[in-house]
Amino acid sequence: SLRGKCAVVTGSTSGIGWGVVSQFAKAGCRVMFHGLEEESQITNLKEELASFSKDKVAYSSADLVDPDQCRNLIMDANRQLGKVDILVNNAGVQFTAPVQNFPPDKWNWLLAINLNAPYHLTRTVIPQMYDRKWGRIIYIASAHGKVGSVNKSGYCASKHGLMGFSKSVALEAAGTGVTSNCVCPGWVLTPLVQKQIDRISEENRISIDEAKMKLLSEKQPSGEFIRTEDLAAFVVFLSSDAASQITGASLSMDGGWTTC
Ligand code: NAD
């Protein structure tokens, strides 16, 4: 149980982040969830989270493109939850184009959210974790943190970067009670991936089901999507005391995608 711990999960109004923050609430954490939606748009989600635990549920709509808003997110969590013991850097975006057509503004936007924001959040949160001699920082990287992919130079650069960053933080934090790890999922069926499935279906004039099969068969040997709740259970385990010696690791849950 993570009773008494306070957890912040970025990008948790949908997809993987929502699965993770829900399981933290069920495991007894006080949680802050986060996304770009206004407070008024997330009332139902807030009620659902509150139904999982008796503890207070906080929400932030910080735009992680902005370093000041990253810092404010942590300060806001400190105010609303009292402290931050667990930070899951999950918010992430995708943009696909061959490198010669990859617009510089899209590149900067993607790197700002996927790589720079985790840096700003980590540097703001880690001093209090050192003070309490306990902390868990988890980065949702990707199979694309380990291998490249056509038309995904920005995304792959951001996720490979996250892995190097997490390893360095882990070494700095070694022996302090604070761990830093990357989780590297393969295909998980979330809104981010659904957009890619819709595009494959349109471009190849095939059904959505056929597009799903095409997407999986190109990369994921298991031929099955990873379930959000399984990924979330893994993140909860990494946040537990049993995982105190797992640090600096880049742990795959990818149906065999990056096996070599
Ligand atoms: P999603 O699109 O369902 O959710 C993304 C979340 O990020 C949303 O809550 C959104 O509000 C938030 N977000 C986007 N831009 C933001 C910004 N500027 N500021 C603040 N928040 C912002 O995505 P998902 O599929 O659940 O992906 C979550 C993470 O997992 C991402 O980092 C993604 O790269 C990674 N990932 C996903 C898959 C997959 O198959 N779905 C695979 C590997 C890695």
mmCIF file of C-alpha atoms and ligand atoms in Angstrom:
data_model
loop_
_atom_site.group_PDB
_atom_site.id
_atom_site.type_symbol
_atom_site.label_atom_id
_atom_site.label_comp_id
_atom_site.label_asym_id
_atom_site.label_seq_id
_atom_site.Cartn_x
_atom_site.Cartn_y
_atom_site.Cartn_z
ATOM 1 C CA SER A 1 0.000 0.000 0.000
ATOM 2 C CA LEU A 2 1.135 3.546 -0.694
ATOM 3 C CA ARG A 3 -0.986 5.027 2.076
ATOM 4 C CA GLY A 4 0.211 8.472 3.103
ATOM 5 C CA LYS A 5 2.183 9.068 -0.091
ATOM 6 C CA CYS A 6 1.396 11.985 -2.412
ATOM 7 C CA ALA A 7 1.606 11.410 -6.158
ATOM 8 C CA VAL A 8 1.542 13.757 -9.152
ATOM 9 C CA VAL A 9 0.913 12.282 -12.613
ATOM 10 C CA THR A 10 1.248 14.634 -15.586
ATOM 11 C CA GLY A 11 -1.043 14.225 -18.590
ATOM 12 C CA SER A 12 -3.499 12.145 -16.593
ATOM 13 C CA THR A 13 -6.873 13.262 -17.937
ATOM 14 C CA SER A 14 -6.698 10.452 -20.487
ATOM 15 C CA GLY A 15 -4.886 7.318 -21.621
ATOM 16 C CA ILE A 16 -1.988 5.871 -19.659
ATOM 17 C CA GLY A 17 -1.849 8.776 -17.187
ATOM 18 C CA TRP A 18 -5.494 8.306 -16.233
ATOM 19 C CA GLY A 19 -4.857 4.595 -15.601
ATOM 20 C CA VAL A 20 -1.834 5.398 -13.438
ATOM 21 C CA VAL A 21 -3.457 8.131 -11.348
ATOM 22 C CA SER A 22 -6.537 5.928 -10.782
ATOM 23 C CA GLN A 23 -4.384 3.104 -9.408
ATOM 24 C CA PHE A 24 -2.430 5.486 -7.178
ATOM 25 C CA ALA A 25 -5.726 6.685 -5.702
ATOM 26 C CA LYS A 26 -6.831 3.071 -5.184
ATOM 27 C CA ALA A 27 -3.460 2.284 -3.534
ATOM 28 C CA GLY A 28 -4.113 4.964 -0.914
ATOM 29 C CA CYS A 29 -2.179 7.940 -2.299
ATOM 30 C CA ARG A 30 -3.272 11.521 -2.224
ATOM 31 C CA VAL A 31 -3.140 12.442 -5.909
ATOM 32 C CA MET A 32 -2.900 15.404 -8.230
ATOM 33 C CA PHE A 33 -4.013 14.703 -11.780
ATOM 34 C CA HIS A 34 -3.226 17.003 -14.645
ATOM 35 C CA GLY A 35 -4.106 17.870 -18.223
ATOM 36 C CA LEU A 36 -4.888 20.801 -20.473
ATOM 37 C CA GLU A 37 -8.629 20.803 -19.732
ATOM 38 C CA GLU A 38 -10.256 23.574 -17.671
ATOM 39 C CA GLU A 39 -11.444 22.688 -14.134
ATOM 40 C CA SER A 40 -15.061 22.766 -15.348
ATOM 41 C CA GLN A 41 -14.372 20.025 -17.931
ATOM 42 C CA ILE A 42 -12.911 17.518 -15.487
ATOM 43 C CA THR A 43 -15.599 17.444 -12.777
ATOM 44 C CA ASN A 44 -16.625 13.872 -13.649
ATOM 45 C CA LEU A 45 -13.035 12.622 -13.670
ATOM 46 C CA LYS A 46 -12.406 14.304 -10.302
ATOM 47 C CA GLU A 47 -15.494 12.634 -8.813
ATOM 48 C CA GLU A 48 -14.430 9.256 -10.183
ATOM 49 C CA LEU A 49 -10.957 9.618 -8.621
ATOM 50 C CA ALA A 50 -12.471 10.760 -5.334
ATOM 51 C CA SER A 51 -14.626 7.600 -5.309
ATOM 52 C CA PHE A 52 -11.432 5.483 -5.276
ATOM 53 C CA SER A 53 -10.075 6.974 -2.048
ATOM 54 C CA LYS A 54 -11.109 9.050 0.911
ATOM 55 C CA ASP A 55 -8.242 11.445 0.323
ATOM 56 C CA LYS A 56 -8.259 14.829 -1.320
ATOM 57 C CA VAL A 57 -7.931 14.906 -5.124
ATOM 58 C CA ALA A 58 -6.178 17.893 -6.702
ATOM 59 C CA TYR A 59 -6.074 18.989 -10.345
ATOM 60 C CA SER A 60 -3.703 21.192 -12.356
ATOM 61 C CA SER A 61 -4.087 22.468 -15.905
ATOM 62 C CA ALA A 62 -0.493 23.728 -16.264
ATOM 63 C CA ASP A 63 0.670 23.932 -19.874
ATOM 64 C CA LEU A 64 3.953 22.037 -19.760
ATOM 65 C CA VAL A 65 5.312 23.863 -22.806
ATOM 66 C CA ASP A 66 6.044 26.701 -20.361
ATOM 67 C CA PRO A 67 8.897 26.167 -17.827
ATOM 68 C CA ASP A 68 7.245 28.560 -15.335
ATOM 69 C CA GLN A 69 4.042 26.530 -15.422
ATOM 70 C CA CYS A 70 6.081 23.342 -14.815
ATOM 71 C CA ARG A 71 7.540 24.851 -11.639
ATOM 72 C CA ASN A 72 4.117 26.142 -10.596
ATOM 73 C CA LEU A 73 2.614 22.679 -11.016
ATOM 74 C CA ILE A 74 4.920 21.309 -8.306
ATOM 75 C CA MET A 75 4.320 24.317 -6.038
ATOM 76 C CA ASP A 76 0.579 23.921 -6.537
ATOM 77 C CA ALA A 77 0.841 20.207 -5.647
ATOM 78 C CA ASN A 78 2.804 21.076 -2.495
ATOM 79 C CA ARG A 79 0.080 23.523 -1.490
ATOM 80 C CA GLN A 80 -2.830 21.208 -2.261
ATOM 81 C CA LEU A 81 -1.404 17.811 -1.218
ATOM 82 C CA GLY A 82 1.158 18.967 1.361
ATOM 83 C CA LYS A 83 4.149 17.363 -0.436
ATOM 84 C CA VAL A 84 5.128 15.311 -3.487
ATOM 85 C CA ASP A 85 6.624 11.845 -2.926
ATOM 86 C CA ILE A 86 6.006 10.383 -6.375
ATOM 87 C CA LEU A 87 6.245 12.184 -9.721
ATOM 88 C CA VAL A 88 5.196 10.378 -12.889
ATOM 89 C CA ASN A 89 6.252 12.288 -16.002
ATOM 90 C CA ASN A 90 3.670 10.936 -18.389
ATOM 91 C CA ALA A 91 2.397 13.849 -20.513
ATOM 92 C CA GLY A 92 3.616 13.416 -24.054
ATOM 93 C CA VAL A 93 2.749 14.313 -27.622
ATOM 94 C CA GLN A 94 3.447 12.899 -31.064
ATOM 95 C CA PHE A 95 4.098 14.502 -34.443
ATOM 96 C CA THR A 96 5.081 12.528 -37.534
ATOM 97 C CA ALA A 97 6.862 13.732 -40.673
ATOM 98 C CA PRO A 98 10.066 12.883 -42.554
ATOM 99 C CA VAL A 99 12.893 14.918 -41.046
ATOM 100 C CA GLN A 100 13.215 17.260 -44.056
ATOM 101 C CA ASN A 101 9.529 18.196 -43.608
ATOM 102 C CA PHE A 102 9.547 18.249 -39.800
ATOM 103 C CA PRO A 103 8.678 21.902 -38.994
ATOM 104 C CA PRO A 104 11.027 23.552 -36.456
ATOM 105 C CA ASP A 105 8.099 24.850 -34.411
ATOM 106 C CA LYS A 106 6.678 21.304 -34.103
ATOM 107 C CA TRP A 107 10.129 20.026 -33.126
ATOM 108 C CA ASN A 108 10.465 22.643 -30.370
ATOM 109 C CA TRP A 109 6.904 22.040 -29.142
ATOM 110 C CA LEU A 110 7.405 18.268 -28.960
ATOM 111 C CA LEU A 111 10.772 18.497 -27.201
ATOM 112 C CA ALA A 112 9.375 21.102 -24.776
ATOM 113 C CA ILE A 113 6.594 18.753 -23.609
ATOM 114 C CA ASN A 114 8.294 15.350 -23.883
ATOM 115 C CA LEU A 115 11.798 16.226 -22.648
ATOM 116 C CA ASN A 116 12.167 19.754 -21.248
ATOM 117 C CA ALA A 117 9.086 19.582 -19.003
ATOM 118 C CA PRO A 118 10.325 16.430 -17.188
ATOM 119 C CA TYR A 119 13.639 18.277 -16.561
ATOM 120 C CA HIS A 120 11.866 21.342 -15.108
ATOM 121 C CA LEU A 121 9.534 19.191 -13.002
ATOM 122 C CA THR A 122 12.355 16.954 -11.742
ATOM 123 C CA ARG A 123 14.657 19.799 -10.690
ATOM 124 C CA THR A 124 11.786 21.474 -8.846
ATOM 125 C CA VAL A 125 10.566 18.368 -7.016
ATOM 126 C CA ILE A 126 13.766 16.499 -6.126
ATOM 127 C CA PRO A 127 15.059 18.715 -3.239
ATOM 128 C CA GLN A 128 12.035 17.894 -1.041
ATOM 129 C CA MET A 129 12.480 14.181 -1.829
ATOM 130 C CA TYR A 130 16.135 14.397 -0.737
ATOM 131 C CA ASP A 131 15.001 16.149 2.475
ATOM 132 C CA ARG A 132 12.603 13.299 3.319
ATOM 133 C CA LYS A 133 15.039 10.603 2.064
ATOM 134 C CA TRP A 134 12.293 9.028 -0.048
ATOM 135 C CA GLY A 135 11.100 9.669 -3.589
ATOM 136 C CA ARG A 136 10.068 8.024 -6.822
ATOM 137 C CA ILE A 137 10.479 9.709 -10.201
ATOM 138 C CA ILE A 138 9.153 7.754 -13.152
ATOM 139 C CA TYR A 139 9.348 8.767 -16.797
ATOM 140 C CA ILE A 140 6.969 7.252 -19.317
ATOM 141 C CA ALA A 141 9.399 6.896 -22.208
ATOM 142 C CA SER A 142 8.605 4.416 -24.999
ATOM 143 C CA ALA A 143 9.915 1.571 -27.113
ATOM 144 C CA HIS A 144 10.903 4.618 -29.187
ATOM 145 C CA GLY A 145 13.371 5.471 -26.414
ATOM 146 C CA LYS A 146 15.305 2.338 -27.427
ATOM 147 C CA VAL A 147 14.856 2.098 -31.209
ATOM 148 C CA GLY A 148 14.137 4.529 -34.039
ATOM 149 C CA SER A 149 11.101 4.716 -36.308
ATOM 150 C CA VAL A 150 10.317 6.227 -39.697
ATOM 151 C CA ASN A 151 8.833 9.772 -39.508
ATOM 152 C CA LYS A 152 9.287 9.940 -35.725
ATOM 153 C CA SER A 153 12.666 11.704 -35.412
ATOM 154 C CA GLY A 154 11.315 14.235 -32.899
ATOM 155 C CA TYR A 155 9.497 11.690 -30.757
ATOM 156 C CA CYS A 156 12.428 9.233 -30.792
ATOM 157 C CA ALA A 157 14.899 12.011 -29.932
ATOM 158 C CA SER A 158 12.712 13.072 -27.007
ATOM 159 C CA LYS A 159 12.274 9.538 -25.641
ATOM 160 C CA HIS A 160 15.952 8.561 -26.084
ATOM 161 C CA GLY A 161 16.792 11.847 -24.338
ATOM 162 C CA LEU A 162 14.495 11.028 -21.454
ATOM 163 C CA MET A 163 16.341 7.744 -20.902
ATOM 164 C CA GLY A 164 19.741 9.481 -20.654
ATOM 165 C CA PHE A 165 18.275 12.108 -18.360
ATOM 166 C CA SER A 166 16.676 9.540 -16.047
ATOM 167 C CA LYS A 167 19.925 7.536 -15.810
ATOM 168 C CA SER A 168 21.881 10.636 -14.766
ATOM 169 C CA VAL A 169 19.267 11.609 -12.168
ATOM 170 C CA ALA A 170 19.398 8.022 -10.844
ATOM 171 C CA LEU A 171 23.176 8.210 -10.371
ATOM 172 C CA GLU A 172 22.971 11.603 -8.660
ATOM 173 C CA ALA A 173 20.259 10.245 -6.356
ATOM 174 C CA ALA A 174 21.836 6.838 -5.672
ATOM 175 C CA GLY A 175 21.764 5.990 -1.964
ATOM 176 C CA THR A 176 19.413 8.833 -1.031
ATOM 177 C CA GLY A 177 16.129 6.893 -1.051
ATOM 178 C CA VAL A 178 15.111 8.575 -4.292
ATOM 179 C CA THR A 179 14.890 6.466 -7.449
ATOM 180 C CA SER A 180 14.585 7.452 -11.101
ATOM 181 C CA ASN A 181 13.382 5.045 -13.790
ATOM 182 C CA CYS A 182 11.968 4.939 -17.301
ATOM 183 C CA VAL A 183 9.083 2.735 -18.345
ATOM 184 C CA CYS A 184 9.107 1.936 -22.056
ATOM 185 C CA PRO A 185 5.723 0.847 -23.381
ATOM 186 C CA GLY A 186 4.997 -0.533 -26.811
ATOM 187 C CA TRP A 187 1.555 0.101 -28.327
ATOM 188 C CA VAL A 188 -1.127 0.918 -25.760
ATOM 189 C CA LEU A 189 -4.578 1.681 -27.173
ATOM 190 C CA THR A 190 -5.061 5.318 -26.083
ATOM 191 C CA PRO A 191 -6.276 8.490 -27.874
ATOM 192 C CA LEU A 192 -2.665 9.171 -28.947
ATOM 193 C CA VAL A 193 -2.458 5.817 -30.750
ATOM 194 C CA GLN A 194 -6.065 5.905 -31.992
ATOM 195 C CA LYS A 195 -5.134 8.978 -34.077
ATOM 196 C CA GLN A 196 -2.370 6.944 -35.751
ATOM 197 C CA ILE A 197 -4.774 4.030 -36.367
ATOM 198 C CA ASP A 198 -7.312 6.386 -37.947
ATOM 199 C CA ARG A 199 -4.602 7.726 -40.261
ATOM 200 C CA ILE A 200 -3.481 4.206 -41.316
ATOM 201 C CA SER A 201 -7.128 3.276 -41.988
ATOM 202 C CA GLU A 202 -7.638 6.390 -44.152
ATOM 203 C CA GLU A 203 -4.359 6.208 -46.064
ATOM 204 C CA ASN A 204 -4.668 2.474 -46.808
ATOM 205 C CA ARG A 205 -8.481 2.464 -47.218
ATOM 206 C CA ILE A 206 -8.828 -0.362 -44.694
ATOM 207 C CA SER A 207 -11.143 -0.821 -41.706
ATOM 208 C CA ILE A 208 -10.190 0.378 -38.208
ATOM 209 C CA ASP A 209 -9.729 -3.250 -37.089
ATOM 210 C CA GLU A 210 -7.441 -3.960 -40.056
ATOM 211 C CA ALA A 211 -5.518 -0.768 -39.287
ATOM 212 C CA LYS A 212 -5.026 -1.924 -35.679
ATOM 213 C CA MET A 213 -3.673 -5.267 -36.896
ATOM 214 C CA LYS A 214 -1.358 -3.519 -39.375
ATOM 215 C CA LEU A 215 0.010 -1.221 -36.653
ATOM 216 C CA LEU A 216 0.625 -4.114 -34.254
ATOM 217 C CA SER A 217 2.058 -6.539 -36.819
ATOM 218 C CA GLU A 218 4.705 -4.034 -37.941
ATOM 219 C CA LYS A 219 6.223 -3.635 -34.452
ATOM 220 C CA GLN A 220 4.726 -5.668 -31.625
ATOM 221 C CA PRO A 221 5.445 -9.427 -31.881
ATOM 222 C CA SER A 222 2.786 -10.320 -29.300
ATOM 223 C CA GLY A 223 0.144 -8.952 -31.697
ATOM 224 C CA GLU A 224 -1.739 -7.512 -28.729
ATOM 225 C CA PHE A 225 -2.042 -4.024 -27.257
ATOM 226 C CA ILE A 226 -0.635 -3.399 -23.797
ATOM 227 C CA ARG A 227 -3.446 -2.773 -21.327
ATOM 228 C CA THR A 228 -3.379 0.589 -19.559
ATOM 229 C CA GLU A 229 -4.191 -1.090 -16.238
ATOM 230 C CA ASP A 230 -1.197 -3.458 -16.542
ATOM 231 C CA LEU A 231 1.141 -0.561 -17.248
ATOM 232 C CA ALA A 232 -0.355 1.334 -14.311
ATOM 233 C CA ALA A 233 0.183 -1.671 -11.995
ATOM 234 C CA PHE A 234 3.852 -1.695 -13.048
ATOM 235 C CA VAL A 235 4.212 2.026 -12.214
ATOM 236 C CA VAL A 236 2.586 1.446 -8.812
ATOM 237 C CA PHE A 237 5.058 -1.383 -8.154
ATOM 238 C CA LEU A 238 8.003 0.874 -9.094
ATOM 239 C CA SER A 239 6.658 3.361 -6.555
ATOM 240 C CA SER A 240 6.598 0.810 -3.749
ATOM 241 C CA ASP A 241 9.259 0.130 -1.115
ATOM 242 C CA ALA A 242 9.894 -3.248 -2.764
ATOM 243 C CA ALA A 243 11.336 -1.352 -5.753
ATOM 244 C CA SER A 244 13.836 0.685 -3.717
ATOM 245 C CA GLN A 245 16.819 -0.894 -5.520
ATOM 246 C CA ILE A 246 15.420 -0.470 -9.014
ATOM 247 C CA THR A 247 16.935 2.775 -10.240
ATOM 248 C CA GLY A 248 18.480 4.012 -13.465
ATOM 249 C CA ALA A 249 16.550 1.309 -15.281
ATOM 250 C CA SER A 250 14.672 1.526 -18.569
ATOM 251 C CA LEU A 251 12.026 -1.143 -18.218
ATOM 252 C CA SER A 252 10.111 -2.361 -21.247
ATOM 253 C CA MET A 253 6.510 -3.473 -21.440
ATOM 254 C CA ASP A 254 6.271 -3.828 -25.193
ATOM 255 C CA GLY A 255 5.090 -7.306 -26.223
ATOM 256 C CA GLY A 256 8.605 -8.063 -27.502
ATOM 257 C CA TRP A 257 9.001 -4.959 -29.731
ATOM 258 C CA THR A 258 12.585 -4.151 -28.679
ATOM 259 C CA THR A 259 13.796 -7.736 -28.210
ATOM 260 C CA CYS A 260 17.077 -8.311 -30.014
HETATM 261 P P1 NAD B 1 -2.851 10.688 -24.455
HETATM 262 O O1 NAD B 1 -2.842 11.546 -25.686
HETATM 263 O O2 NAD B 1 -4.029 9.813 -24.174
HETATM 264 O O3 NAD B 1 -2.633 11.606 -23.169
HETATM 265 C C1 NAD B 1 -1.684 12.642 -23.165
HETATM 266 C C2 NAD B 1 -1.869 13.535 -21.962
HETATM 267 O O4 NAD B 1 -0.885 14.581 -22.048
HETATM 268 C C3 NAD B 1 -3.247 14.224 -21.876
HETATM 269 O O5 NAD B 1 -3.685 14.216 -20.534
HETATM 270 C C4 NAD B 1 -2.942 15.663 -22.316
HETATM 271 O O6 NAD B 1 -3.786 16.619 -21.695
HETATM 272 C C5 NAD B 1 -1.499 15.824 -21.831
HETATM 273 N N1 NAD B 1 -0.793 16.899 -22.557
HETATM 274 C C6 NAD B 1 -0.589 17.006 -23.875
HETATM 275 N N2 NAD B 1 0.030 18.176 -24.157
HETATM 276 C C7 NAD B 1 0.235 18.795 -22.981
HETATM 277 C C8 NAD B 1 0.801 20.039 -22.585
HETATM 278 N N3 NAD B 1 1.296 20.929 -23.466
HETATM 279 N N4 NAD B 1 0.831 20.377 -21.282
HETATM 280 C C9 NAD B 1 0.299 19.535 -20.390
HETATM 281 N N5 NAD B 1 -0.256 18.345 -20.684
HETATM 282 C C10 NAD B 1 -0.292 17.987 -21.962
HETATM 283 O O7 NAD B 1 -1.484 9.858 -24.517
HETATM 284 P P2 NAD B 1 -1.043 8.405 -23.976
HETATM 285 O O8 NAD B 1 -1.046 7.467 -25.124
HETATM 286 O O9 NAD B 1 -1.747 8.037 -22.731
HETATM 287 O O10 NAD B 1 0.494 8.702 -23.672
HETATM 288 C C11 NAD B 1 1.002 9.008 -22.399
HETATM 289 C C12 NAD B 1 2.516 8.887 -22.437
HETATM 290 O O11 NAD B 1 2.885 7.561 -22.793
HETATM 291 C C13 NAD B 1 3.187 9.812 -23.445
HETATM 292 O O12 NAD B 1 4.393 10.311 -22.919
HETATM 293 C C14 NAD B 1 3.474 8.882 -24.616
HETATM 294 O O13 NAD B 1 4.560 9.331 -25.391
HETATM 295 C C15 NAD B 1 3.790 7.598 -23.883
HETATM 296 N N6 NAD B 1 3.630 6.385 -24.676
HETATM 297 C C16 NAD B 1 2.425 6.027 -25.184
HETATM 298 C C17 NAD B 1 2.324 4.852 -25.921
HETATM 299 C C18 NAD B 1 1.031 4.377 -26.473
HETATM 300 O O14 NAD B 1 1.034 3.371 -27.202
HETATM 301 N N7 NAD B 1 -0.091 5.005 -26.190
HETATM 302 C C19 NAD B 1 3.448 4.076 -26.133
HETATM 303 C C20 NAD B 1 4.666 4.470 -25.604
HETATM 304 C C21 NAD B 1 4.740 5.624 -24.864
#
